[in-house]
Coordinates of C-alpha atoms in Angstrom, one line a residue:
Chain A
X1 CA 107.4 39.8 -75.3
X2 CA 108.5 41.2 -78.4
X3 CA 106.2 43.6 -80.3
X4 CA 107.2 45.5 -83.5
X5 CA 105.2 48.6 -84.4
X6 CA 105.0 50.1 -87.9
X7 CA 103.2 53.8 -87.0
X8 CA 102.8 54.8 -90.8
X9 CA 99.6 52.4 -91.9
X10 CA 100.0 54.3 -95.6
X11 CA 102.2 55.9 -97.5
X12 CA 102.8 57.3 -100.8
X13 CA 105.4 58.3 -103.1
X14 CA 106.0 60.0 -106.3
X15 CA 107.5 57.2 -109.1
X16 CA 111.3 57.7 -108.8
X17 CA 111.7 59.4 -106.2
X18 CA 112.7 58.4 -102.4
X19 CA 110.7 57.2 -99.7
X20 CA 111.2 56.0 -96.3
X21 CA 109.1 53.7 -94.1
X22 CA 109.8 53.4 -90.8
X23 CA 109.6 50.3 -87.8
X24 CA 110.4 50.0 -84.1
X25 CA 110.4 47.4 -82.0
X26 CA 110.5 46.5 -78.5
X27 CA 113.3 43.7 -76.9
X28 CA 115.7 42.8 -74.4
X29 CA 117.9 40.7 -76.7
X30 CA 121.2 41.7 -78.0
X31 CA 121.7 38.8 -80.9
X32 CA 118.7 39.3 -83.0
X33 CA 117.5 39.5 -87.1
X34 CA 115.1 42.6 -88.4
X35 CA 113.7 42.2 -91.8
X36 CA 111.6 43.7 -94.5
X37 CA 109.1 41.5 -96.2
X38 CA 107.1 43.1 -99.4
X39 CA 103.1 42.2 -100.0
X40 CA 102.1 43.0 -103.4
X41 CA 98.5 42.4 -104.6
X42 CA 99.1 39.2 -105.5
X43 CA 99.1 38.1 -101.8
X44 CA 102.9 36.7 -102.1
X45 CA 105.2 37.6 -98.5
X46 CA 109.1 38.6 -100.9
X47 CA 112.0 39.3 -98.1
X48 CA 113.7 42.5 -99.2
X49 CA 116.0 42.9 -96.9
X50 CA 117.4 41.5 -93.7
X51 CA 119.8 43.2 -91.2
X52 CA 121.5 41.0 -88.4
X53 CA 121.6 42.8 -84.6
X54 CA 125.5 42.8 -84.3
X55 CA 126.3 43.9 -87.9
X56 CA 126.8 47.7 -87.4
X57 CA 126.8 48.0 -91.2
X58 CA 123.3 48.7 -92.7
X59 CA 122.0 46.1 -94.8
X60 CA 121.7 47.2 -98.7
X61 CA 120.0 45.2 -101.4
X62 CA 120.1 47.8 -104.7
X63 CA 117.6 50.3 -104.9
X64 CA 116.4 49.2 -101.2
X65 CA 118.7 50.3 -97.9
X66 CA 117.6 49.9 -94.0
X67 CA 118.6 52.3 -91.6
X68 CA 119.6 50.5 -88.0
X69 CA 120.0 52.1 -85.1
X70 CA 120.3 49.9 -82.6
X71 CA 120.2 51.9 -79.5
X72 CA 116.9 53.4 -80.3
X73 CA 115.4 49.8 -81.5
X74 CA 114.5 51.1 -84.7
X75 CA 115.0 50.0 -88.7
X76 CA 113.2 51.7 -91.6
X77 CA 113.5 51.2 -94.9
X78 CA 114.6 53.5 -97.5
X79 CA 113.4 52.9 -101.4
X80 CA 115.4 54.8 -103.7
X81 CA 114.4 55.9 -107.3
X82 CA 110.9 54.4 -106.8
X83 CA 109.2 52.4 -109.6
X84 CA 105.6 51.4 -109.7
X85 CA 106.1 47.6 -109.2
X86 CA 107.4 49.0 -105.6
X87 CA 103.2 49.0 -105.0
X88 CA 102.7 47.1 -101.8
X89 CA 102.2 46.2 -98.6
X90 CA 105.5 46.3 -96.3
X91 CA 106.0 44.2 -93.1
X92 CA 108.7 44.8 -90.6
X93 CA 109.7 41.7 -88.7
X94 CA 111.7 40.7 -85.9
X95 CA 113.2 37.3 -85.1
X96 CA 115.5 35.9 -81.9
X97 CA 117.1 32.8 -82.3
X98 CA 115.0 30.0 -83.5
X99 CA 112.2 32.1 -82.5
X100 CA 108.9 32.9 -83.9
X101 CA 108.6 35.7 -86.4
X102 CA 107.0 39.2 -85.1
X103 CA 105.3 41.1 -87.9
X104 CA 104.7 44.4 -87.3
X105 CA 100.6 45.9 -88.5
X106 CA 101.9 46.9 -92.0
X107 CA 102.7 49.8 -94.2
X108 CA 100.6 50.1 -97.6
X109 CA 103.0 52.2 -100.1
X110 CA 101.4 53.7 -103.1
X111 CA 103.3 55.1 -106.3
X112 CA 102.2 58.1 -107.9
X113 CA 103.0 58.6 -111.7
Chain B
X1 CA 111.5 24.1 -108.1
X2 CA 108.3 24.3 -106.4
X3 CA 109.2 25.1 -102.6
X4 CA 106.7 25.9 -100.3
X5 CA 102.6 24.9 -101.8
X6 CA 99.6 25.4 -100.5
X7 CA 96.4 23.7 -101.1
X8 CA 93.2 25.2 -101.7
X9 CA 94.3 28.9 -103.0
X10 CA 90.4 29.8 -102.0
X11 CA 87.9 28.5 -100.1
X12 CA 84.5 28.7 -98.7
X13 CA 83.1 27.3 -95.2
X14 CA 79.7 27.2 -93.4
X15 CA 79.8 27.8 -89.7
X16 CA 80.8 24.5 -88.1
X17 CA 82.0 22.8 -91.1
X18 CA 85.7 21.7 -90.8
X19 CA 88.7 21.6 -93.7
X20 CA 92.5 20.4 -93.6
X21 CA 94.3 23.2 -95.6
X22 CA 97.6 21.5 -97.1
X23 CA 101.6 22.3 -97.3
X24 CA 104.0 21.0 -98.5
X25 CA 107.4 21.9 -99.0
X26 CA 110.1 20.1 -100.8
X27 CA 113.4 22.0 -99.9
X28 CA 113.6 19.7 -96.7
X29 CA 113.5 22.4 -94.1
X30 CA 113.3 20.8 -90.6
X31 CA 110.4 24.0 -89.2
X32 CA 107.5 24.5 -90.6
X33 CA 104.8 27.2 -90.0
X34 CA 101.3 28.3 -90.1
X35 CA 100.3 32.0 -90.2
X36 CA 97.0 34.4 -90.7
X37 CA 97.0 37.2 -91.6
X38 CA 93.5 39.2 -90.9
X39 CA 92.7 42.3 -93.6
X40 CA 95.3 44.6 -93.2
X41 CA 97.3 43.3 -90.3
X42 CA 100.7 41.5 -90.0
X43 CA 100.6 37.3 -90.0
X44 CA 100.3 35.8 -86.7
X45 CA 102.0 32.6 -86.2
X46 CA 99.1 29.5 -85.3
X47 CA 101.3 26.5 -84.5
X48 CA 104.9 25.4 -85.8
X49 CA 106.9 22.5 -86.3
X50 CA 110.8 21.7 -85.2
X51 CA 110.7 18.6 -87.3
X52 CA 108.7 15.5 -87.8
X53 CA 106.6 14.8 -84.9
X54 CA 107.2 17.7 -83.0
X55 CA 104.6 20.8 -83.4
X56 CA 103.8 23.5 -80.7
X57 CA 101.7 26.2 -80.2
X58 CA 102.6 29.9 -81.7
X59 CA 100.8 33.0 -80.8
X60 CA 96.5 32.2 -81.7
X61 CA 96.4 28.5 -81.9
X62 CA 92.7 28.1 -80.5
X63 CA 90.2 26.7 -83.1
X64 CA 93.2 24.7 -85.2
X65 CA 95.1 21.4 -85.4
X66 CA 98.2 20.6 -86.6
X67 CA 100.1 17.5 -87.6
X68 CA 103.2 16.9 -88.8
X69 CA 104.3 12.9 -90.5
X70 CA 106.8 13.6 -92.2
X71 CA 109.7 16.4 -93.4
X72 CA 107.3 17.5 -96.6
X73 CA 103.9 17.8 -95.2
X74 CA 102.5 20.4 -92.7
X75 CA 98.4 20.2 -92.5
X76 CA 96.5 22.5 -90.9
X77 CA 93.1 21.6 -89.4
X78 CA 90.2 23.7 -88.4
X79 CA 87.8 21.4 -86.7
X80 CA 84.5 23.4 -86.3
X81 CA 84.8 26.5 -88.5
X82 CA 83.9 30.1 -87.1
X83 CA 83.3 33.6 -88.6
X84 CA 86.4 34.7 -86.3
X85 CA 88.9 32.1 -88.9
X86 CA 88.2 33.8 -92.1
X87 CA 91.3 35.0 -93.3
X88 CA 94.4 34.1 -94.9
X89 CA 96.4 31.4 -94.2
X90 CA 100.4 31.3 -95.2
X91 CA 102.4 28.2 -94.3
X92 CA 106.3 29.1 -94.6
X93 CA 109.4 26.5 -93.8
X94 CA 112.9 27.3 -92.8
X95 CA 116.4 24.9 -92.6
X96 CA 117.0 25.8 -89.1
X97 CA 114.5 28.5 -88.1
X98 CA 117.1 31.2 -87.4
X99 CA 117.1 34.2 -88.9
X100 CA 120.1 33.5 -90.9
X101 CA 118.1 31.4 -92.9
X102 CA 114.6 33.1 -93.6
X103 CA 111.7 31.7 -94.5
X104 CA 110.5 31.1 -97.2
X105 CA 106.7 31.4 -97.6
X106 CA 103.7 29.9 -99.5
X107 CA 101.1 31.9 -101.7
X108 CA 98.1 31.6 -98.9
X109 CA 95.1 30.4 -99.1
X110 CA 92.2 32.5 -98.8
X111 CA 89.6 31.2 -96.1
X112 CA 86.2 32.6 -95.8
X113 CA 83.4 31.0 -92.9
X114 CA 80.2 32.3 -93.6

């Protein structure tokens, strides 16, 4: 089965600067979608980002980047110039075909001012 | 432009009571899910649809019921409620469930059984 792991449960940053949050996951497929979904307080699940498996290029979205590697089955997230509306909880998640989505356990980010 | 609503936002439940939390989407997306989300995990999928009249089970689908009518409407149903369901409960819809297409997810509703 697939399983995604988020090892950092929190994380902080200082506003505008960079942080990175990293995910791994665990499959056997070769055709797949990894995304990043954003929590804030307000209990709303925003996709950030998505990267498709067979796209070598890393998936960009302005102040918000993903590094793939495929090989090592592993995507983080990089948030550049960090602003305090960035304040959230961060899923990784994996989907295969018209699969279910796998979250992984969550990364809480926290902006410093 | 509503897209994906849930119905309550909050709500309480005695032990052994039992509630139909609503969705409803109106983008006409062909699957439908149901998530929870315990305190600070990742959502876990409950049951999903493929279409109208076709549901199956996801990851934790003991203690629920689905149903699903029509394109729009995706009910959830907790028969006899348990301390184990408090959580919260996201219903999301996609065109074609692929992750070309991703979904697109209610606000939640906040269940507590006491």
């Amino acid at each position: 089965a697939q399983t995604v792991t988020q090892s950092q449960p929190e994380m902080s940053v200082q506003e505008a600067e960079t942080v990175t949050l990293s995910c791994t996951y665990d499959t056997s497929e070769s055709d797949y979608y990894l995304f990043w979904y954003k929590q804030p307080p307000s209990r709303q699940m925003i996709l950030v980002i998505r990267q498709e498996a067979y796209k070598q290029q890393n998936a960009t979205e302005n102040r918000f980047s993903v590094n793939f590697q495929k090989a090592a089955k592993s995507f983080s997230l990089k948030i550049s110039d960090s602003q305090l509306g960035d304040a959230a909880m961060y899923f990784c998640a994996y989907i295969q075909g018209a699969q279910k989505l796998v979250f992984g356990q969550g990364t809480r980010l926290t902006i410093n001012p | 432009n509503a897209g994906v609503t849930q119905t309550p936002k909050f709500r309480i439940l005695k032990i052994g009571q039992s509630m139909t939390l609503q969705c409803t989407q109106d983008m006409n997306h062909n699957y439908m899910y149901w998530y929870r989300q315990d305190p600070g995990m990742g959502l876990k999928l409950i049951y999903y649809s493929v279409g109208a009249g076709i549901t199956d089970k996801g990851e934790v689908p003991n203690g629920y019921n689905v149903s699903r009518s029509t394109t729009e409407d995706f009910p959830l149903r907790l028969e006899l409620a348990a301390p184990s369901q408090t959580s919260v409960y996201f219903c999301a819809s996609s065109p074609t469930g692929s992750g070309n297409q991703p979904q697109h997810f209610g606000d939640g509703t906040r269940l507590s059984i006491l």
